[in-house]
Coordinates of C-alpha atoms in Angstrom, one line a residue:
Chain R
M66 CA 31.2 82.9 69.1
E67 CA 34.9 83.3 69.2
L68 CA 37.5 81.1 71.0
K69 CA 39.5 82.8 73.7
T70 CA 42.8 81.7 75.2
A71 CA 43.0 81.0 78.9
K72 CA 45.8 83.6 79.2
C73 CA 43.5 86.3 77.7
L74 CA 40.8 85.3 80.1
K75 CA 43.1 85.5 83.1
Y76 CA 44.3 88.9 82.5
A77 CA 40.9 90.4 81.5
K78 CA 40.0 92.8 84.3
S79 CA 36.3 92.3 85.0
P80 CA 34.6 94.4 87.7
K81 CA 33.5 92.6 90.9
I82 CA 31.0 93.5 93.5
A83 CA 32.6 93.4 97.0
T84 CA 30.7 91.6 99.8
D85 CA 32.5 93.4 102.6
I86 CA 33.4 90.1 104.3
K87 CA 37.2 90.1 104.0
G88 CA 37.9 86.4 103.8
L89 CA 35.1 85.8 101.4
D90 CA 36.2 88.6 99.1
T91 CA 39.8 87.2 99.0
V92 CA 38.5 83.7 98.1
L93 CA 36.1 85.0 95.4
G94 CA 38.9 87.0 93.9
G95 CA 37.6 90.4 94.8
G96 CA 33.9 89.9 95.0
L97 CA 31.0 88.6 93.0
K98 CA 31.7 88.3 89.3
Q99 CA 29.6 89.4 86.3
G100 CA 27.4 86.8 84.6
K101 CA 27.4 84.3 87.5
L102 CA 24.7 82.9 89.7
Y103 CA 25.4 83.0 93.5
E104 CA 23.3 81.5 96.2
L105 CA 23.3 82.5 99.9
V106 CA 22.2 79.8 102.3
G107 CA 21.7 80.0 106.0
R108 CA 19.2 79.9 108.9
S109 CA 16.8 82.6 109.6
G110 CA 18.4 85.5 111.2
C111 CA 22.0 84.9 110.0
G112 CA 22.1 87.9 107.9
K113 CA 21.2 86.9 104.3
T114 CA 18.9 89.8 103.7
Q115 CA 21.3 92.2 105.3
L116 CA 24.1 91.0 103.0
C117 CA 21.7 91.3 100.0
M118 CA 20.9 94.9 100.9
R119 CA 24.6 95.6 101.3
L120 CA 25.3 94.2 97.8
C121 CA 22.7 96.5 96.4
L122 CA 24.7 99.4 97.6
N123 CA 28.1 98.0 96.8
V124 CA 27.2 97.4 93.2
Q125 CA 27.1 101.2 92.8
L126 CA 30.6 101.7 94.1
C127 CA 32.8 99.2 92.3
K128 CA 36.3 99.7 91.0
Y129 CA 37.2 100.7 87.4
G130 CA 34.2 103.0 87.1
Y131 CA 31.8 100.2 87.1
T132 CA 28.7 101.7 88.6
G133 CA 25.5 99.7 88.3
K134 CA 22.0 99.6 89.6
A135 CA 20.3 96.8 91.4
L136 CA 16.9 95.1 91.1
Y137 CA 15.5 93.4 94.1
F138 CA 12.7 90.8 93.9
D139 CA 11.1 90.4 97.3
T140 CA 9.0 87.3 97.9
R141 CA 9.2 87.2 101.7
K142 CA 8.6 90.8 102.5
D143 CA 12.0 90.9 104.3
F144 CA 13.0 94.1 102.7
N145 CA 12.8 97.3 104.7
P146 CA 13.6 100.7 103.1
A147 CA 14.4 102.3 106.4
R148 CA 17.2 99.7 107.0
L149 CA 18.5 100.2 103.5
K150 CA 18.6 103.9 104.2
E151 CA 20.6 103.3 107.4
L152 CA 23.1 101.2 105.5
A153 CA 23.4 103.8 102.7
E154 CA 23.9 106.7 105.2
E155 CA 26.6 104.7 107.0
L156 CA 28.3 103.9 103.7
A157 CA 28.1 107.5 102.5
A158 CA 29.7 108.8 105.7
R159 CA 32.9 106.8 105.2
P160 CA 35.7 109.0 104.1
N161 CA 37.2 106.9 101.3
V162 CA 34.1 105.6 99.6
G163 CA 34.3 107.7 96.5
H164 CA 37.9 107.2 95.4
M165 CA 37.3 103.8 93.8
S166 CA 34.7 104.8 91.3
G167 CA 35.5 108.5 91.1
L168 CA 32.0 109.5 92.4
A169 CA 30.8 110.3 95.9
P170 CA 27.1 109.5 95.9
T171 CA 24.8 110.6 98.7
A172 CA 22.5 108.2 100.5
T173 CA 19.4 109.4 98.6
E174 CA 21.2 108.9 95.3
M175 CA 22.2 105.4 96.3
L176 CA 18.6 104.6 97.2
R177 CA 17.4 105.8 93.9
N178 CA 19.5 103.3 92.1
V179 CA 17.9 100.3 93.8
F180 CA 14.7 99.0 92.3
Y181 CA 12.2 97.0 94.2
V182 CA 9.5 94.5 93.1
D183 CA 7.1 93.1 95.6
C184 CA 6.2 89.5 94.6
H185 CA 3.3 88.0 96.5
T186 CA 3.1 84.7 94.6
A187 CA 5.4 82.5 92.6
A188 CA 3.5 83.5 89.4
Q189 CA 4.4 87.1 90.1
L190 CA 8.1 86.2 90.4
V191 CA 8.0 84.4 87.1
A192 CA 6.2 87.4 85.5
G193 CA 8.8 89.8 87.0
L194 CA 11.7 87.8 85.6
L195 CA 10.1 87.4 82.2
N196 CA 9.6 91.1 82.0
C197 CA 13.2 91.8 83.0
H198 CA 14.3 92.4 79.4
K199 CA 11.8 95.3 79.2
Y200 CA 13.1 96.8 82.5
L201 CA 16.6 96.5 81.1
E202 CA 15.7 98.5 78.1
R203 CA 14.5 101.3 80.3
Q204 CA 17.4 101.0 82.7
P205 CA 20.3 99.5 80.9
N206 CA 22.6 100.1 83.8
I207 CA 21.2 97.3 86.0
K208 CA 24.0 94.9 86.9
L209 CA 22.7 92.9 89.9
I210 CA 19.5 91.1 90.4
I211 CA 18.6 89.7 93.8
V212 CA 15.8 87.1 94.4
D213 CA 15.0 86.9 98.0
S214 CA 14.0 84.2 98.6
I215 CA 13.6 81.8 95.8
S216 CA 12.8 78.8 98.1
F217 CA 9.9 80.6 99.7
A218 CA 8.3 81.3 96.3
I219 CA 8.9 77.8 94.9
R220 CA 7.7 76.0 98.1
S221 CA 4.3 77.8 97.9
L222 CA 3.4 75.2 95.2
N223 CA 2.1 72.0 96.7
H224 CA 3.5 69.2 94.5
V225 CA 7.1 68.4 94.1
F226 CA 7.0 67.9 90.3
E227 CA 5.3 71.3 89.9
R228 CA 8.1 72.8 91.9
T229 CA 10.9 71.2 89.9
D230 CA 9.3 72.3 86.6
L231 CA 8.9 75.8 87.8
L232 CA 12.4 75.9 89.2
M233 CA 13.9 74.8 85.9
E234 CA 11.9 77.4 84.0
L235 CA 13.1 80.1 86.3
H236 CA 16.7 78.9 85.8
N237 CA 16.1 79.0 82.0
I238 CA 14.9 82.6 82.2
M239 CA 17.8 83.6 84.5
R240 CA 20.4 81.9 82.3
T241 CA 19.2 83.8 79.2
L242 CA 19.4 87.1 81.2
Q243 CA 22.9 86.2 82.5
T244 CA 24.4 85.5 79.1
K245 CA 22.6 88.2 77.1
H246 CA 23.1 91.1 79.5
N247 CA 26.0 89.9 81.7
L248 CA 24.1 90.3 85.0
T249 CA 25.0 88.9 88.4
F250 CA 22.3 87.0 90.1
V251 CA 22.1 86.4 93.9
L252 CA 19.5 84.0 95.2
T253 CA 18.6 83.3 98.9
N254 CA 17.8 79.8 100.1
N255 CA 16.9 78.1 103.3
L256 CA 18.2 75.1 105.2
A257 CA 16.3 72.0 106.2
Y258 CA 17.2 68.7 107.8
R259 CA 17.6 65.8 105.4
R260 CA 18.0 62.2 106.3
K261 CA 21.4 60.8 105.4
R262 CA 21.5 57.1 106.3
R263 CA 20.9 57.2 110.0
R264 CA 21.5 60.8 110.8
F265 CA 19.9 64.1 109.9
E266 CA 22.1 66.7 108.3
L267 CA 21.5 70.3 107.4
E268 CA 21.2 70.8 103.7
A269 CA 20.1 73.5 101.4
V270 CA 16.5 73.2 100.1
L271 CA 15.5 72.9 96.5
G272 CA 17.4 69.7 95.6
K273 CA 20.4 68.5 93.7
K274 CA 19.5 69.7 90.2
H275 CA 19.4 73.2 91.5
S276 CA 22.7 72.9 93.2
M277 CA 24.3 71.8 90.0
I278 CA 23.1 74.8 88.1
I279 CA 24.2 77.5 90.4
N280 CA 27.8 78.7 90.3
T281 CA 28.7 79.2 93.9
R282 CA 26.9 78.5 97.1
I283 CA 27.8 80.6 100.1
W284 CA 26.8 79.3 103.6
L285 CA 26.3 81.8 106.4
M286 CA 26.2 79.9 109.6
K287 CA 26.2 81.5 113.0
H288 CA 29.8 82.6 113.2
D289 CA 31.4 81.0 110.2
C290 CA 31.2 81.4 106.4
F291 CA 31.6 78.4 104.0
I292 CA 31.6 77.9 100.3
G293 CA 30.5 74.6 98.8
K294 CA 27.6 72.8 97.2
R295 CA 26.7 70.3 99.9
S296 CA 27.0 70.2 103.7
R297 CA 29.8 67.6 103.6
T298 CA 31.8 69.3 100.8
K299 CA 31.6 72.8 102.1
R300 CA 35.0 74.5 102.9
F301 CA 35.5 76.9 105.7
I302 CA 36.4 80.4 104.6
C303 CA 36.4 82.8 107.5
K304 CA 34.8 83.8 110.7
L305 CA 32.0 86.3 110.5
S306 CA 32.7 89.2 112.8
T307 CA 29.2 90.4 113.8
Chain Q
M194 CA -5.9 77.1 94.8
P195 CA -7.4 80.3 93.3
T196 CA -9.3 82.4 95.8
H197 CA -10.7 84.8 93.3
G198 CA -14.0 86.6 94.0
F199 CA -16.4 87.9 91.4
N200 CA -13.8 90.4 90.2
G201 CA -11.2 87.7 89.6
L202 CA -13.5 85.8 87.3
A203 CA -14.2 88.9 85.2
A204 CA -10.5 89.8 85.0
M205 CA -9.6 86.2 84.0
S206 CA -12.0 86.1 81.1
H207 CA -10.9 89.6 80.1
F208 CA -7.3 88.3 79.9
L209 CA -8.2 85.4 77.7
E210 CA -10.4 87.5 75.4
Q211 CA -7.6 89.8 74.4
L212 CA -5.4 87.0 73.1
P213 CA -5.3 85.8 69.5
K214 CA -7.6 82.8 68.8
H215 CA -5.0 80.0 68.5
L216 CA -3.5 81.0 71.9
Q217 CA -6.9 80.9 73.5
E218 CA -7.4 77.4 72.2
I219 CA -4.1 76.2 73.6
A220 CA -5.0 77.5 77.0
E221 CA -8.5 76.1 77.0
R222 CA -7.3 72.7 75.9
V223 CA -5.1 72.3 78.9
N224 CA -7.7 74.0 81.1
V225 CA -5.3 76.6 82.3
L226 CA -7.2 79.8 82.3
T227 CA -5.8 82.4 84.8
P228 CA -2.6 84.3 84.1
E229 CA -1.2 82.9 87.4
A230 CA -1.8 79.3 86.3
I231 CA -0.3 80.0 82.9
L232 CA 2.9 81.2 84.4
T233 CA 3.3 78.4 86.8
T234 CA 2.4 75.5 84.4
P235 CA 5.5 74.1 82.8
R236 CA 5.9 74.4 79.0
I237 CA 5.7 70.8 78.4
K238 CA 2.2 70.5 79.6
F239 CA 1.0 72.8 76.8
M240 CA 2.8 70.9 74.1
D241 CA 1.8 67.4 75.4
T242 CA -0.6 65.8 72.9
R243 CA -0.6 62.4 74.4
S244 CA -3.9 62.8 76.1
C245 CA -5.8 63.9 73.0
E246 CA -7.8 61.5 70.9
L247 CA -6.3 60.4 67.6
D248 CA -9.4 61.2 65.6
T249 CA -9.8 64.8 66.8
C250 CA -8.0 67.4 64.8
V251 CA -5.1 68.4 67.0
H252 CA -3.5 71.8 66.3
S253 CA 0.1 71.4 66.9
C254 CA 1.4 73.8 69.5
S255 CA 4.9 75.1 68.9
P256 CA 7.3 76.3 71.7
E257 CA 7.1 79.8 70.1
D258 CA 3.3 79.9 70.8
V259 CA 3.9 78.9 74.4
R260 CA 6.5 81.6 74.8
I261 CA 4.1 84.2 73.4
L262 CA 1.3 83.0 75.7
K263 CA 3.6 83.2 78.8
D264 CA 4.9 86.6 77.8
A265 CA 1.3 87.9 77.5
A266 CA 0.5 86.5 81.0
A267 CA 3.7 88.1 82.4
K268 CA 2.8 91.5 81.0
W269 CA -0.7 91.2 82.5
L270 CA 0.5 90.3 86.0
A271 CA 3.8 92.0 86.4
E272 CA 4.4 95.1 88.6
T273 CA 6.8 97.7 87.5
P274 CA 9.8 98.0 89.8
V275 CA 9.9 101.2 91.9
S276 CA 13.0 102.8 93.2
A277 CA 13.8 102.3 96.9
D278 CA 13.7 106.1 97.3
S279 CA 10.0 106.3 96.4
L280 CA 9.1 103.7 99.0
F281 CA 9.3 106.5 101.6
K282 CA 6.4 108.4 100.0
I283 CA 3.0 108.0 101.4
P284 CA 1.1 105.2 99.7
A285 CA 4.0 102.8 99.8
R286 CA 5.1 103.8 103.2
L287 CA 2.0 102.5 104.9
K288 CA 3.1 99.0 104.0
W289 CA 5.9 99.3 106.5
S290 CA 3.9 100.8 109.4
R291 CA 3.9 99.2 112.9
V292 CA 1.4 98.4 115.7
G293 CA 2.7 99.7 119.1
F294 CA 2.5 97.7 122.2
G295 CA 1.1 100.5 124.4
C296 CA 4.2 100.2 126.6
A297 CA 7.1 102.6 126.0
A298 CA 10.0 100.2 126.7
L299 CA 8.6 97.5 124.4
D300 CA 7.9 100.0 121.6
Q301 CA 11.4 101.4 121.8
C302 CA 13.1 98.0 121.8
T303 CA 11.1 96.7 118.8
G304 CA 11.5 99.9 116.8
G305 CA 7.9 101.0 117.1
G306 CA 6.0 97.8 117.7
V307 CA 4.9 94.8 115.6
S308 CA 5.5 95.2 111.8
I309 CA 2.6 94.7 109.4
R310 CA 4.8 92.8 106.9
G311 CA 5.3 89.1 107.4
I312 CA 4.6 87.0 110.5
T313 CA 5.8 88.0 113.9
E314 CA 6.4 85.1 116.3
I315 CA 6.5 85.5 120.1
C316 CA 7.9 82.5 121.8
G317 CA 8.5 81.7 125.5
N318 CA 8.1 79.2 128.2
S319 CA 4.7 78.6 129.7
G320 CA 3.5 81.3 132.2
V321 CA 5.9 84.1 131.2
G322 CA 3.2 86.3 129.8
K323 CA 2.9 85.8 126.1
S324 CA -1.0 85.9 126.2
Q325 CA -0.8 89.0 128.3
V326 CA 1.3 90.8 125.7
L327 CA -1.1 89.6 123.0
L328 CA -4.1 90.9 124.9
Q329 CA -2.4 94.3 125.3
L330 CA -1.6 94.3 121.5
S331 CA -5.3 93.6 120.7
L332 CA -6.2 96.7 122.6
S333 CA -3.5 99.0 121.4
V334 CA -4.2 98.2 117.7
Q335 CA -7.6 99.8 118.1
L336 CA -6.1 103.2 119.0
P337 CA -5.7 105.7 116.2
S338 CA -2.4 105.9 114.3
T339 CA -1.4 109.1 116.2
L340 CA -1.2 107.0 119.3
G341 CA 0.6 104.1 117.7
G342 CA -2.3 101.8 116.7
L343 CA -4.1 101.3 113.4
G344 CA -7.7 102.1 114.4
K345 CA -8.9 98.7 113.3
G346 CA -10.2 95.5 115.0
V347 CA -8.7 92.2 115.9
A348 CA -9.3 88.6 114.9
F349 CA -8.1 86.3 117.8
I350 CA -7.9 82.6 117.3
C351 CA -7.4 80.6 120.5
T352 CA -6.1 77.1 120.4
E353 CA -5.1 76.4 124.0
D354 CA -7.4 77.4 126.9
A355 CA -10.5 79.5 126.9
F356 CA -10.0 83.1 126.0
P357 CA -9.2 85.1 129.1
S358 CA -12.0 87.6 128.8
R359 CA -12.0 88.8 132.4
R360 CA -8.3 89.7 132.2
L361 CA -9.1 91.5 128.9
L362 CA -11.8 93.5 130.6
Q363 CA -9.4 94.5 133.4
I364 CA -6.7 95.7 130.9
S365 CA -9.3 97.5 128.8
K366 CA -10.5 99.5 131.8
A367 CA -6.9 100.6 132.3
F368 CA -6.7 101.7 128.6
E369 CA -10.0 103.6 128.9
A370 CA -8.6 105.4 131.9
R371 CA -5.4 106.3 130.0
Y372 CA -7.1 107.5 126.8
P373 CA -10.5 108.8 127.9
E374 CA -11.0 111.2 125.0
E375 CA -10.9 108.4 122.4
N376 CA -14.1 106.9 123.6
L377 CA -13.5 103.5 121.9
N378 CA -15.6 100.4 122.5
F379 CA -12.5 98.2 122.9
L380 CA -14.3 94.9 123.6
G381 CA -16.6 95.3 120.6
N382 CA -13.9 95.1 118.0
I383 CA -12.3 91.8 119.0
F384 CA -13.5 88.7 117.2
I385 CA -12.7 85.5 119.0
E386 CA -12.6 82.0 117.7
H387 CA -11.7 78.7 119.5
Q388 CA -10.2 76.0 117.4
Y389 CA -8.5 73.0 119.1
E390 CA -7.6 70.8 116.1
S391 CA -5.7 71.3 112.9
E392 CA -8.2 70.6 110.2
P393 CA -10.9 72.9 111.6
L394 CA -8.2 75.6 112.1
L395 CA -7.0 75.4 108.5
D396 CA -10.6 75.5 107.4
C397 CA -11.3 78.6 109.5
V398 CA -8.2 80.3 108.2
S399 CA -8.9 79.5 104.6
N400 CA -12.7 80.2 104.5
R401 CA -14.1 82.0 107.5
L402 CA -11.3 84.5 108.1
P403 CA -11.4 86.1 104.6
Q404 CA -15.2 86.7 105.1
L405 CA -14.5 88.4 108.4
L406 CA -11.8 90.5 106.8
Q407 CA -14.1 91.6 104.1
E408 CA -16.9 92.6 106.4
H409 CA -15.0 94.3 109.2
S410 CA -11.8 96.4 109.2
I411 CA -9.3 94.2 111.0
G412 CA -5.8 95.3 111.8
L413 CA -4.4 92.4 113.7
I414 CA -4.7 88.6 113.4
V415 CA -3.5 86.6 116.4
I416 CA -3.1 82.9 116.7
D417 CA -2.4 81.8 120.3
S418 CA -0.7 79.4 120.0
V419 CA 0.6 77.8 116.9
A420 CA 2.6 75.2 118.7
A421 CA -0.5 73.6 120.4
I422 CA -1.9 72.6 117.0
F423 CA 1.2 71.5 115.1
R424 CA 2.9 69.6 117.9
L425 CA 0.2 67.0 117.7
Y426 CA 1.2 65.8 114.2
T427 CA 3.1 62.6 113.7
D428 CA 3.6 62.9 109.9
F429 CA 6.2 65.6 109.5
D430 CA 5.7 66.0 105.8
K431 CA 2.0 66.8 106.3
R432 CA 2.9 69.1 109.1
A433 CA 5.3 71.1 106.9
R434 CA 2.7 71.3 104.1
D435 CA -0.1 72.4 106.4
M436 CA 2.1 75.0 108.1
R437 CA 3.0 76.4 104.7
R438 CA -0.6 76.4 103.5
M439 CA -1.7 78.3 106.6
V440 CA 1.2 80.8 106.4
H441 CA 0.6 81.6 102.8
A442 CA -3.1 82.2 103.4
L443 CA -2.3 84.5 106.3
L444 CA 0.3 86.4 104.4
S445 CA -2.0 86.9 101.5
Y446 CA -4.7 88.4 103.8
A447 CA -2.1 90.5 105.6
D448 CA -1.0 91.9 102.2
K449 CA -4.5 92.6 100.9
Y450 CA -6.0 94.1 104.1
D451 CA -2.8 95.7 105.6
C452 CA -3.0 93.9 108.9
A453 CA -0.3 92.4 111.2
V454 CA -0.1 88.7 112.0
V455 CA 1.2 87.5 115.3
C456 CA 1.6 83.9 116.4
S457 CA 2.7 82.6 119.7
N458 CA 5.0 79.6 120.1
Q459 CA 6.1 77.4 122.9
M460 CA 9.6 76.3 123.9
T461 CA 11.1 72.8 123.9
A462 CA 14.3 71.5 125.3
T463 CA 17.0 70.2 123.1
E464 CA 20.5 68.9 123.6
E465 CA 23.2 70.8 121.8
T466 CA 25.4 68.1 120.3
D467 CA 28.7 70.0 120.6
E468 CA 28.1 71.7 124.0
A469 CA 26.2 68.9 125.8
R470 CA 23.9 71.4 127.5
M471 CA 20.1 71.4 127.6
E472 CA 19.0 74.6 125.9
D473 CA 15.5 75.8 125.3
V474 CA 14.6 76.4 121.6
P475 CA 11.3 77.3 120.1
C476 CA 9.1 74.5 119.0
L477 CA 8.3 73.4 115.4
G478 CA 11.9 73.5 114.2
L479 CA 13.4 74.9 111.1
Q480 CA 10.2 74.7 109.0
W481 CA 8.5 77.2 111.1
A482 CA 11.6 79.4 111.6
N483 CA 11.9 79.7 107.8
L484 CA 8.3 81.0 107.6
S485 CA 8.3 83.7 110.3
R486 CA 9.8 87.1 109.7
T487 CA 10.5 88.4 113.2
R488 CA 11.0 86.4 116.3
M489 CA 10.8 87.7 119.8
R490 CA 11.4 85.8 123.0
I491 CA 9.8 86.5 126.4
S492 CA 11.5 85.1 129.5
K493 CA 11.6 85.6 133.2
V494 CA 14.5 87.4 134.8
P495 CA 15.7 86.5 138.3
K496 CA 14.8 90.0 139.5
Q497 CA 11.8 91.1 141.4
Y498 CA 10.0 94.4 141.9
K499 CA 7.9 95.3 144.8
Q500 CA 4.6 97.1 144.1
G501 CA 2.4 97.8 147.0
D502 CA 2.5 94.6 148.9
Q503 CA 3.1 92.3 145.9
L504 CA 6.4 91.0 144.6
L505 CA 6.3 90.9 140.8
T506 CA 8.9 89.0 138.7
V507 CA 10.5 91.1 136.0
R508 CA 10.1 89.8 132.4
K509 CA 12.5 90.3 129.5
L510 CA 11.6 90.7 125.8
E511 CA 14.4 89.9 123.5
I512 CA 14.5 90.2 119.7
V513 CA 16.0 86.9 118.4
Y514 CA 16.0 88.0 114.7
S515 CA 14.3 90.7 112.7
P516 CA 15.2 92.3 109.4
E517 CA 15.2 95.8 110.7
T518 CA 16.0 96.1 114.4
P519 CA 19.3 95.0 116.1
N520 CA 19.2 92.3 118.7
A521 CA 18.1 94.4 121.6
F522 CA 16.3 93.4 124.8
T523 CA 14.3 95.2 127.3
E524 CA 12.6 94.5 130.7
F525 CA 9.0 94.9 131.6
L526 CA 6.4 94.1 134.3
I527 CA 2.9 92.6 134.2
T528 CA 0.6 94.3 136.6
A529 CA -3.1 94.7 137.0
E530 CA -3.0 97.4 134.3
G531 CA -1.4 95.2 131.7
V532 CA 2.2 95.4 130.4
V533 CA 4.1 98.3 131.8
N534 CA 7.7 99.6 132.0
V535 CA 9.8 98.8 135.1
P536 CA 9.7 102.0 137.0
K537 CA 13.1 103.5 137.8
P538 CA 14.0 103.4 141.5
S539 CA 13.9 106.9 142.9
R540 CA 17.1 108.0 144.6
P541 CA 17.5 111.1 146.8
M542 CA 19.3 113.9 145.0
P543 CA 23.0 114.1 145.9
I544 CA 23.9 117.0 148.1
K545 CA 26.3 119.3 146.2
R546 CA 29.3 120.2 148.3
K547 CA 31.4 123.3 147.6
L548 CA 35.1 122.7 147.2
T549 CA 37.1 125.0 149.4

C-alpha cells in the first residue's frame, strides 16, 4: 500500500461511465467512477431499470479507450432483452457514438457484451456474487455489475435480523470485488414510508447501516433527480426530461 | 421455508455427502443442511459455540472453514451468466413470451399481451370491466401459441363475488364461433376457487396451488381481486409480510411452470398534498406497487358508441408502468362477445373532382 498525494489523485484520469442525464453527469464529474458503489432509488415506474440497461450499454463506449462488459443480476425479472436490443439499436444509429472509444460497435456486439444472471432467490444472488471471481477470470473485461434489485432479494427473508446479516455479508463480498478488481457496482432500491415523529416520509428501504456503506445514492423521482443519503438531506440536481 | 419435493431431499443429501467430513459436521451441528440455507445463514451462526455443552468435545470452527463451506454451496447453486445475445435463442426466449388478450387493440397497446415474467396488475374503479378482461384472458390463454395463447389452463381465485360463470359461457360461445377449427373445451380447463379471507387464501396459494400446477398444465393464475383481501388488515406490518409471502410464492410457481400471474386491484381516493386535488390511486400503497412488475389501468371514457339499439360506454386501457412498453393507451368496448375493438366509423368515400 503506497501513499499518494491529493494532487496526484486529482489529476489522475480515470474512466467514467456516462449516465446520459446531463445534470447528473456534470455533478458526478463525468459519470460513474470505477471502484464505487452507487444506488438508484425511486418508485416503481420511474426508470431505474431503464437507466441500468442504459448503463450496460454505456460502459462499452467510454472515453480513453475504456471498453468494458457488464454483468446484470436480475432478482425481479424486470430485464427484457427486446428492450435492451431497442436501446442498443438506437445507440448504434447515432452518428458520433464511435469517436470516443475508437470503435463503432453494432447492436448485436453490444448485446454480446452484457451478461445476465437470473436469480430467483436471495441465496442464488449470494451464490452468484460469491462466484464472481470465477466469472472475472473467464471474462476479465467486466467493469460494471448491476444488482436489480437488492431490496427485493433481501426482503424475501422474513426476519429483520436475518436480513441485516445477509445484507452485511453481501456488502462484504461486494467490497472485496470492488477493491480487488476495481469494479463499479450499481444497486437498485425501493422507497417506503417511514414514520418521523408525527409525519410519514418517503425513505429508501434497507436501513441506515446500508446507507452508510454505499458511496452515492441517486434518487429518481417523477420529474426530478436528487443525490443524497436521506430524504431530508437530498440535494436537487436536475429535471428529468422524459 | 423450503418447498422441496422428493427430488430436493435427494439433491440436498447429495450436496452434503460430497463435502469433507469436518465441514459436514459444522453444517449438521447448526442444523443448516440445504445449500440455500447455508448461503443465507450468517457466518457468526456457524462459529457460535455458546449453545454447546461444556463437556462435549467441541471442534472449533474457523472462519476459513465457513468460507470454504459457503464457496462450495455457491458453486452448487450458481448459474453461469449468459450473454444477452443468447437470450433471443429458443429455450431462453420462451421465458419472455406473452399471453394475448384476444382483442387486437389491447394486444397492440401492451406489446403482445400479458407477460409471463413477474406479476401484472390491472387496476380500476368498480364496474369498469376488470373482471371482463380477466375472463377474456382466461379464454385466450387456452388458444395455441400461433393464435397468441399458451395452450394451457387457468387457475382463477375469486375473492369478491361469486364467479360469473354465465358471462364466461357467453364469451366462450363467441370464442368458439371465432375459432371453430381449434375444437377446445374452454370451460373444462378453468379451475375456480373462492376464498374470502386472508389466512385461507395464503394457505391455498402455498399448499393447494402447487398441487394443481403439478397435476394440470396451467398457463395463467388470476387473483380477482387482491385488494378485497388486503384492505381488511389493520396491522400494516403483517399486511406487508403476508403480501410479500404470497407474491414470492406466486413468482416461484410462475418461474417453475412458465405461467403468467395477473391480479386485479381497486382504486382509492387520496388528496395530493401539493395540489389539493382528489385523485384516484390504486389501493395497497407502495408495498404492493414495489412487488408488481407491470401495472395497467382501466377507466371509462366519456364517449359512447351505439351498437344496434344499445349505447355502450367506451373503456380505456392505459399502461401506467411496464419495463418494456412505452406508456400507451387504447380504447375498447365490452359487448356480448367480450372485449372488442372500437369499430371505426365508416365514412362515404370523398368524390374526386378534376381540376380544370
